[in-house]
């Protein structure tokens, strides 16, 4: 079985500061990894995904993530955040060849002026 | 634009009164999912359809049912809503055999009075 741990339930940060949202996963098989963003009262929007190849993945809205197989991590980063980045961020994994996403509990990013 | 549509966006029902939530998609994806997301929690998979094959999660209550009359539409029926069923319900789709990326609708927020 797979599991995802997002240790930080909430991350406060000032506008234009860098941010890192942490994600660790556990799996006995190869997985695909995803980051989704959820704005208030909306569905989930895919930020980026790691399927294979380069371990540094670039996504939308200036976000990027790095897959580290030895540390089983997939941390999300942005060099300079905006107020509009305030949202809930979910890390998710799915075993390769399967259809089910396993989500972490989410990290609320709070960007203040 | 190809998309996942959920209607209504907000639904209010009374305790014990059956309610149906609707999801449609123009992506022509053969897999459709229903998730329940309670406040400040990760989405929880209720069930999914692989074409017409229904796959129920082991811990999904019998109170929750689903129908998929055709590729484009999928319905979530809650036979006797309880106060604990108040949540955001998310529909998602994916292409079987693809790279497991799921596309989410905007969600329906269900209130039970």
CSV table of C-alpha atoms in Angstrom, one decimal:
chain,number,residue,atom,x,y,z
A,1,UNK,CA,0.0,0.0,0.0
A,2,UNK,CA,1.0,3.6,-0.5
A,3,UNK,CA,0.9,6.5,1.9
A,4,UNK,CA,1.7,10.2,1.7
A,5,UNK,CA,2.9,12.4,4.6
A,6,UNK,CA,2.6,16.2,4.5
A,7,UNK,CA,4.2,17.2,7.8
A,8,UNK,CA,3.2,20.8,7.7
A,9,UNK,CA,-0.5,21.4,8.0
A,10,UNK,CA,0.0,25.2,7.6
A,11,UNK,CA,2.8,27.3,6.2
A,12,UNK,CA,2.7,31.1,6.7
A,13,UNK,CA,4.9,33.1,4.5
A,14,UNK,CA,5.3,36.7,3.4
A,15,UNK,CA,4.7,37.8,-0.1
A,16,UNK,CA,7.8,37.5,-2.4
A,17,UNK,CA,9.5,35.1,0.0
A,18,UNK,CA,10.5,31.6,-1.1
A,19,UNK,CA,8.5,28.6,0.1
A,20,UNK,CA,8.9,24.8,0.3
A,21,UNK,CA,6.0,22.5,1.0
A,22,UNK,CA,7.2,19.1,2.1
A,23,UNK,CA,5.9,15.7,0.9
A,24,UNK,CA,7.2,12.2,1.7
A,25,UNK,CA,5.7,9.0,0.5
A,26,UNK,CA,5.9,5.3,1.2
A,27,UNK,CA,5.5,2.6,-1.5
A,28,UNK,CA,6.9,-0.8,-2.2
A,29,UNK,CA,6.4,-0.3,-6.0
A,30,UNK,CA,7.2,2.5,-8.4
A,31,UNK,CA,4.8,5.4,-8.3
A,32,UNK,CA,3.8,8.5,-10.1
A,33,UNK,CA,3.8,11.7,-8.0
A,34,UNK,CA,1.5,14.7,-8.2
A,35,UNK,CA,0.9,18.1,-6.6
A,36,UNK,CA,-2.6,19.6,-6.7
A,37,UNK,CA,-3.8,23.0,-5.6
A,38,UNK,CA,-7.2,23.7,-4.2
A,39,UNK,CA,-8.5,27.3,-3.9
A,40,UNK,CA,-11.5,27.8,-1.5
A,41,UNK,CA,-14.7,26.1,-2.6
A,42,UNK,CA,-13.1,24.8,-5.8
A,43,UNK,CA,-11.9,21.5,-7.2
A,44,UNK,CA,-8.3,20.4,-7.4
A,45,UNK,CA,-6.1,21.7,-10.1
A,46,UNK,CA,-2.9,19.9,-11.2
A,47,UNK,CA,0.2,21.9,-10.5
A,48,UNK,CA,2.8,19.4,-11.7
A,49,UNK,CA,3.6,15.7,-11.9
A,50,UNK,CA,6.5,13.4,-11.9
A,51,UNK,CA,6.3,10.3,-14.1
A,52,UNK,CA,9.8,9.6,-15.1
A,53,UNK,CA,13.0,11.2,-16.4
A,54,UNK,CA,14.4,14.4,-14.9
A,55,UNK,CA,13.9,14.6,-11.2
A,56,UNK,CA,13.2,18.3,-11.3
A,57,UNK,CA,9.7,19.0,-12.5
A,58,UNK,CA,8.4,22.4,-13.4
A,59,UNK,CA,4.7,23.2,-13.2
A,60,UNK,CA,2.2,26.0,-13.5
A,61,UNK,CA,2.3,29.3,-11.7
A,62,UNK,CA,6.1,29.2,-11.2
A,63,UNK,CA,6.1,26.1,-9.0
A,64,UNK,CA,8.6,23.3,-9.2
A,65,UNK,CA,9.2,20.0,-7.4
A,66,UNK,CA,12.1,17.7,-7.0
A,67,UNK,CA,11.8,13.9,-6.8
A,68,UNK,CA,14.3,12.3,-4.5
A,69,UNK,CA,14.0,8.5,-4.7
A,70,UNK,CA,16.5,7.8,-1.9
A,71,UNK,CA,14.6,10.1,0.5
A,72,UNK,CA,11.2,9.2,-0.9
A,73,UNK,CA,10.4,12.9,-1.1
A,74,UNK,CA,8.7,15.2,-3.6
A,75,UNK,CA,8.9,18.7,-2.1
A,76,UNK,CA,7.2,21.6,-3.8
A,77,UNK,CA,9.0,24.9,-4.1
A,78,UNK,CA,8.4,28.4,-5.4
A,79,UNK,CA,11.1,31.1,-5.3
A,80,UNK,CA,8.8,34.0,-4.8
A,81,UNK,CA,5.1,33.6,-3.7
A,82,UNK,CA,2.2,35.9,-4.4
A,83,UNK,CA,-0.9,36.6,-2.3
A,84,UNK,CA,-2.8,34.6,-5.0
A,85,UNK,CA,-0.9,31.5,-4.1
A,86,UNK,CA,-2.9,31.3,-0.8
A,87,UNK,CA,-4.6,27.9,-1.1
A,88,UNK,CA,-4.5,24.3,0.0
A,89,UNK,CA,-1.8,22.1,-1.6
A,90,UNK,CA,-2.1,18.3,-1.8
A,91,UNK,CA,0.6,15.8,-2.6
A,92,UNK,CA,-0.6,12.6,-4.1
A,93,UNK,CA,0.9,9.3,-5.4
A,94,UNK,CA,-0.4,6.5,-7.5
A,95,UNK,CA,1.2,3.2,-8.2
A,96,UNK,CA,2.3,2.9,-11.8
A,97,UNK,CA,-0.4,1.1,-13.8
A,98,UNK,CA,-3.1,1.7,-11.3
A,99,UNK,CA,-5.9,4.3,-11.2
A,100,UNK,CA,-6.2,5.2,-7.6
A,101,UNK,CA,-4.7,8.4,-6.1
A,102,UNK,CA,-3.6,8.5,-2.5
A,103,UNK,CA,-3.6,12.0,-1.1
A,104,UNK,CA,-1.7,13.5,1.7
A,105,UNK,CA,-3.6,15.5,4.3
A,106,UNK,CA,-2.7,18.8,2.6
A,107,UNK,CA,-0.8,21.9,3.5
A,108,UNK,CA,-2.4,25.3,3.8
A,109,UNK,CA,-0.2,28.0,2.3
A,110,UNK,CA,-1.0,31.4,3.8
A,111,UNK,CA,0.7,34.3,2.0
A,112,UNK,CA,0.5,37.7,3.7
A,113,UNK,CA,1.6,41.2,2.5
B,1,UNK,CA,-12.5,23.5,-23.7
B,2,UNK,CA,-12.7,19.9,-22.6
B,3,UNK,CA,-13.7,19.8,-18.9
B,4,UNK,CA,-15.4,18.1,-16.0
B,5,UNK,CA,-18.6,19.8,-14.9
B,6,UNK,CA,-20.5,19.3,-11.7
B,7,UNK,CA,-24.0,20.4,-10.9
B,8,UNK,CA,-25.1,21.9,-8.8
B,9,UNK,CA,-22.2,23.7,-7.2
B,10,UNK,CA,-24.1,24.0,-3.9
B,11,UNK,CA,-26.8,21.6,-2.7
B,12,UNK,CA,-28.8,21.8,0.5
B,13,UNK,CA,-30.9,18.8,1.6
B,14,UNK,CA,-32.7,17.7,4.7
B,15,UNK,CA,-31.7,15.0,7.0
B,16,UNK,CA,-32.8,11.7,5.4
B,17,UNK,CA,-34.0,13.2,2.1
B,18,UNK,CA,-32.4,11.5,-0.9
B,19,UNK,CA,-30.1,13.7,-3.0
B,20,UNK,CA,-28.4,13.2,-6.4
B,21,UNK,CA,-25.2,15.0,-7.5
B,22,UNK,CA,-24.3,15.1,-11.1
B,23,UNK,CA,-21.0,15.0,-13.0
B,24,UNK,CA,-20.4,15.2,-16.7
B,25,UNK,CA,-17.2,15.3,-18.8
B,26,UNK,CA,-16.3,16.2,-22.3
B,27,UNK,CA,-12.8,14.6,-22.1
B,28,UNK,CA,-14.1,11.2,-23.3
B,29,UNK,CA,-12.3,9.6,-20.4
B,30,UNK,CA,-13.2,6.0,-19.5
B,31,UNK,CA,-12.6,6.3,-15.8
B,32,UNK,CA,-14.7,8.4,-13.5
B,33,UNK,CA,-14.3,8.9,-9.8
B,34,UNK,CA,-16.2,10.3,-6.8
B,35,UNK,CA,-14.4,11.7,-3.8
B,36,UNK,CA,-15.7,13.0,-0.5
B,37,UNK,CA,-13.8,15.8,1.0
B,38,UNK,CA,-14.7,17.0,4.5
B,39,UNK,CA,-13.6,20.3,5.9
B,40,UNK,CA,-9.8,20.6,6.1
B,41,UNK,CA,-9.2,17.0,5.1
B,42,UNK,CA,-7.8,15.2,2.0
B,43,UNK,CA,-10.2,13.9,-0.6
B,44,UNK,CA,-11.4,10.4,0.1
B,45,UNK,CA,-12.2,8.0,-2.8
B,46,UNK,CA,-15.7,6.6,-2.5
B,47,UNK,CA,-15.8,4.6,-5.8
B,48,UNK,CA,-14.8,4.7,-9.4
B,49,UNK,CA,-16.1,3.4,-12.7
B,50,UNK,CA,-13.7,1.8,-15.2
B,51,UNK,CA,-16.0,2.1,-18.3
B,52,UNK,CA,-19.1,0.4,-16.9
B,53,UNK,CA,-17.4,-1.6,-14.2
B,54,UNK,CA,-18.2,-0.2,-10.8
B,55,UNK,CA,-15.4,-0.4,-8.1
B,56,UNK,CA,-16.5,0.4,-4.6
B,57,UNK,CA,-14.0,1.3,-1.9
B,58,UNK,CA,-14.2,-1.1,1.0
B,59,UNK,CA,-15.1,1.6,3.6
B,60,UNK,CA,-17.7,3.4,1.5
B,61,UNK,CA,-21.0,3.3,3.3
B,62,UNK,CA,-24.0,1.6,1.7
B,63,UNK,CA,-25.8,4.9,1.9
B,64,UNK,CA,-23.7,6.0,-1.1
B,65,UNK,CA,-24.6,4.7,-4.6
B,66,UNK,CA,-23.5,5.6,-8.1
B,67,UNK,CA,-24.8,5.4,-11.6
B,68,UNK,CA,-23.0,5.8,-14.9
B,69,UNK,CA,-25.6,5.7,-17.7
B,70,UNK,CA,-23.0,6.6,-20.4
B,71,UNK,CA,-19.4,7.6,-20.9
B,72,UNK,CA,-20.1,11.3,-20.3
B,73,UNK,CA,-22.3,11.2,-17.1
B,74,UNK,CA,-21.9,9.9,-13.6
B,75,UNK,CA,-24.2,10.4,-10.7
B,76,UNK,CA,-23.7,10.1,-6.9
B,77,UNK,CA,-26.8,9.2,-5.0
B,78,UNK,CA,-27.0,9.6,-1.2
B,79,UNK,CA,-30.0,7.6,-0.1
B,80,UNK,CA,-30.5,9.0,3.4
B,81,UNK,CA,-28.1,11.8,4.1
B,82,UNK,CA,-26.9,12.3,7.6
B,83,UNK,CA,-25.3,15.3,9.2
B,84,UNK,CA,-22.0,13.6,8.8
B,85,UNK,CA,-22.4,13.5,5.0
B,86,UNK,CA,-22.0,17.2,4.7
B,87,UNK,CA,-18.9,17.7,2.6
B,88,UNK,CA,-17.5,18.7,-0.7
B,89,UNK,CA,-18.0,16.0,-3.3
B,90,UNK,CA,-15.5,15.9,-6.1
B,91,UNK,CA,-15.8,14.2,-9.4
B,92,UNK,CA,-12.7,13.3,-11.4
B,93,UNK,CA,-11.9,11.6,-14.7
B,94,UNK,CA,-8.8,9.9,-16.2
B,95,UNK,CA,-7.9,7.9,-19.2
B,96,UNK,CA,-7.2,4.2,-18.4
B,97,UNK,CA,-3.8,3.1,-19.6
B,98,UNK,CA,-2.7,6.7,-19.5
B,99,UNK,CA,-0.4,8.2,-17.0
B,100,UNK,CA,-2.9,8.2,-14.1
B,101,UNK,CA,-3.5,12.0,-14.2
B,102,UNK,CA,-6.9,12.8,-12.9
B,103,UNK,CA,-8.9,15.8,-13.9
B,104,UNK,CA,-11.2,17.3,-11.3
B,105,UNK,CA,-14.5,19.1,-11.5
B,106,UNK,CA,-15.2,22.1,-9.3
B,107,UNK,CA,-17.0,20.1,-6.7
B,108,UNK,CA,-20.5,20.2,-5.2
B,109,UNK,CA,-20.7,21.4,-1.6
B,110,UNK,CA,-23.5,19.5,0.2
B,111,UNK,CA,-25.2,20.9,3.3
B,112,UNK,CA,-27.4,18.7,5.3
B,113,UNK,CA,-30.0,20.4,7.6
